[in-house]
Amino acid sequence: MEWDLFFKAVLIGLSIAAPVGPIGLLCIQRTLAYGMRTGFVSGLGAACADAVYGAIGAFGMVAITDYFVSLSTSLAIAGAVFLAWMGGKLLLSKAQLVDQDVADKQTVINTFLSIFMLTITNPMTIVSFIAVFASIAGPVAVHPSAAAFMVAGVFLGSALWWLILSGGVALIRKKISTTIMTLINRAGGCLLLGFAAWQIWGLRGGV
């Protein structure tokens, strides 16, 4: 039963990570600019955030869930501001194609932390995990070992998607010129600013 839950959770992790949004956009841009390793590490930041929220939902941490949900508006605003900052930075950035072996350790760490923080500012993810876990596991989800299997599955599924995405983008990276990279940065920056504006607009009824 636990392995069955694990494989179902892997599919959940894949399905949550796969839709292209601001996180996917940043992963693609960073893979093009710095190489597959940096792009994949960016994705791992999102996978770890998914695992954190997945653990809160799977282990039935009701008090923590309620606390994060109560902060949903504040966190969403913080996330939108962070998105806008990253969008503006990308919009004004100078195009560069750095070999992944040249990208320093600090760059890799920063890419991980920035995506982790961006993903963790969406507390409604907890509610999604609770609903999905309840539908696939029912009362089994309250058992610690079952919950651990499910969280591990979510992380693995999410990480698998980011590996596929960064690996696929890396295949065309050598064909990208600095001129095209500049256009990608400008378009990416505008899209991130658009995502930030959309997130703020979506809060207009609850602020």
XYZ file of C-alpha atoms in Angstrom:
207
model
C 0.000 0.000 0.000
C 2.801 2.430 0.873
C 4.584 1.863 -2.447
C 1.293 2.400 -4.214
C 0.942 5.748 -2.423
C 4.542 6.584 -3.285
C 4.035 6.151 -7.026
C 0.767 8.083 -6.905
C 2.598 10.885 -5.077
C 5.313 10.887 -7.778
C 2.602 11.551 -10.356
C 1.187 14.306 -8.139
C 4.627 15.912 -7.891
C 4.982 15.790 -11.674
C 1.520 17.243 -12.267
C 2.064 20.097 -9.808
C 5.475 21.040 -11.229
C 4.708 20.603 -14.938
C 2.410 23.593 -15.695
C 4.539 26.406 -17.104
C 4.408 29.431 -14.818
C 6.929 31.864 -13.322
C 8.978 29.034 -11.787
C 9.227 27.162 -15.079
C 10.066 30.398 -16.864
C 12.927 31.130 -14.470
C 14.209 27.563 -14.728
C 14.298 27.830 -18.531
C 16.005 31.241 -18.483
C 18.634 30.128 -15.975
C 19.335 26.941 -17.893
C 19.912 28.984 -21.045
C 22.104 31.524 -19.235
C 24.124 29.292 -16.910
C 23.664 25.694 -18.013
C 21.707 22.615 -16.980
C 23.128 22.354 -13.464
C 21.979 25.838 -12.477
C 18.577 25.321 -14.087
C 18.073 21.998 -12.337
C 19.136 23.409 -8.964
C 16.569 26.182 -9.480
C 13.930 23.509 -9.977
C 15.078 21.680 -6.865
C 14.243 24.820 -4.895
C 10.638 24.456 -6.029
C 10.693 20.698 -5.348
C 11.889 21.273 -1.776
C 9.167 23.876 -1.170
C 6.570 21.439 -2.531
C 7.946 18.784 -0.173
C 7.670 21.148 2.820
C 4.049 21.951 2.102
C 3.400 18.327 1.201
C 4.760 17.233 4.593
C 2.530 19.718 6.412
C -0.479 18.350 4.558
C 0.472 14.661 4.713
C 1.282 14.633 8.432
C -1.934 16.485 9.227
C -0.304 19.497 10.876
C -3.609 21.329 11.220
C -2.316 24.192 13.366
C 0.534 24.940 10.950
C -1.828 24.658 7.987
C -4.283 27.118 9.535
C -1.451 29.497 10.385
C -0.071 29.536 6.840
C -3.541 29.884 5.324
C -4.198 32.855 7.633
C -1.063 34.456 6.181
C -2.038 33.667 2.596
C -2.715 37.288 1.619
C 0.484 38.635 3.162
C 2.573 35.840 1.658
C 0.947 36.297 -1.741
C 1.780 40.016 -1.667
C 5.358 39.222 -0.642
C 5.574 36.683 -3.448
C 4.243 39.190 -5.976
C 6.788 41.792 -4.862
C 9.557 39.205 -5.122
C 8.336 38.234 -8.602
C 8.263 41.883 -9.669
C 11.794 42.386 -8.362
C 13.078 39.351 -10.234
C 11.188 40.417 -13.353
C 12.674 43.904 -13.249
C 16.129 42.504 -12.643
C 15.783 40.112 -15.584
C 14.356 42.843 -17.816
C 17.390 45.047 -17.208
C 19.990 42.291 -17.102
C 22.772 41.992 -19.641
C 22.544 38.837 -21.746
C 25.171 36.235 -20.910
C 25.837 32.613 -21.708
C 28.078 31.259 -18.976
C 29.535 27.756 -19.036
C 27.975 25.758 -16.216
C 31.427 24.856 -14.915
C 32.201 28.577 -14.635
C 29.048 29.514 -12.708
C 30.261 29.916 -9.114
C 28.855 28.166 -6.071
C 27.180 31.345 -4.805
C 25.216 31.653 -8.047
C 23.948 28.085 -7.673
C 22.993 28.633 -4.018
C 21.199 31.884 -4.847
C 19.216 30.238 -7.639
C 18.058 27.500 -5.255
C 17.077 29.879 -2.451
C 15.292 32.374 -4.709
C 13.049 29.699 -6.251
C 12.455 28.061 -2.863
C 11.297 31.369 -1.370
C 9.171 32.167 -4.413
C 7.413 28.796 -4.195
C 6.977 28.826 -0.413
C 5.062 32.129 -0.622
C 2.068 30.252 -2.053
C 0.510 28.769 1.108
C -2.624 27.617 -0.705
C -0.428 24.788 -1.983
C -0.948 23.177 1.431
C -4.693 23.068 0.859
C -4.129 21.445 -2.530
C -1.897 18.775 -1.024
C -4.374 18.044 1.771
C -7.189 17.588 -0.740
C -5.148 15.401 -3.089
C -3.617 13.281 -0.329
C -7.030 12.711 1.220
C -8.427 11.558 -2.112
C -5.668 9.018 -2.805
C -4.976 7.754 0.705
C -7.950 8.491 2.943
C -7.236 7.517 6.559
C -3.936 5.839 5.581
C -2.367 9.253 5.149
C -2.338 9.799 8.896
C 0.128 6.935 9.356
C 3.653 8.426 9.608
C 5.291 5.902 7.269
C 2.598 6.408 4.612
C 2.927 10.176 4.931
C 6.723 9.942 4.563
C 6.359 7.843 1.408
C 3.959 10.383 -0.054
C 6.192 13.365 0.690
C 9.192 11.546 -0.810
C 7.113 10.768 -3.883
C 6.042 14.391 -4.322
C 9.646 15.569 -4.087
C 10.893 12.928 -6.527
C 8.121 13.646 -9.023
C 8.723 17.380 -8.894
C 12.518 16.952 -9.137
C 12.079 14.590 -12.094
C 10.141 17.232 -13.983
C 12.809 19.878 -13.384
C 15.490 17.434 -14.525
C 13.568 16.758 -17.747
C 12.921 20.467 -18.353
C 16.458 21.674 -17.677
C 17.922 18.774 -19.655
C 15.678 19.484 -22.638
C 16.454 23.202 -22.644
C 20.188 22.478 -22.306
C 20.068 20.572 -25.599
C 19.281 23.766 -27.529
C 21.426 26.061 -25.400
C 24.433 25.987 -27.738
C 22.252 27.303 -30.568
C 21.227 30.424 -28.630
C 23.118 33.634 -29.435
C 23.537 36.560 -27.051
C 21.089 38.561 -29.186
C 18.401 35.907 -28.784
C 19.270 35.611 -25.096
C 18.694 39.348 -24.711
C 15.241 38.986 -26.262
C 14.508 36.015 -23.979
C 15.541 38.058 -20.928
C 13.337 40.979 -21.961
C 10.345 38.736 -22.666
C 10.918 36.763 -19.455
C 11.146 39.932 -17.388
C 7.886 41.254 -18.858
C 6.140 37.929 -18.192
C 7.334 37.850 -14.572
C 6.073 41.401 -14.052
C 2.793 40.270 -15.597
C 2.587 37.295 -13.212
C 3.226 39.654 -10.278
C 0.495 42.044 -11.418
C -1.912 39.148 -11.932
C -1.204 37.835 -8.439
C -1.893 41.241 -6.882
C -5.037 41.640 -9.014
C -6.289 38.279 -7.780
C -6.078 39.533 -4.185
C -8.195 42.632 -4.755
C -11.240 41.060 -3.118
C -9.397 39.845 -0.043
C -7.171 42.788 0.818
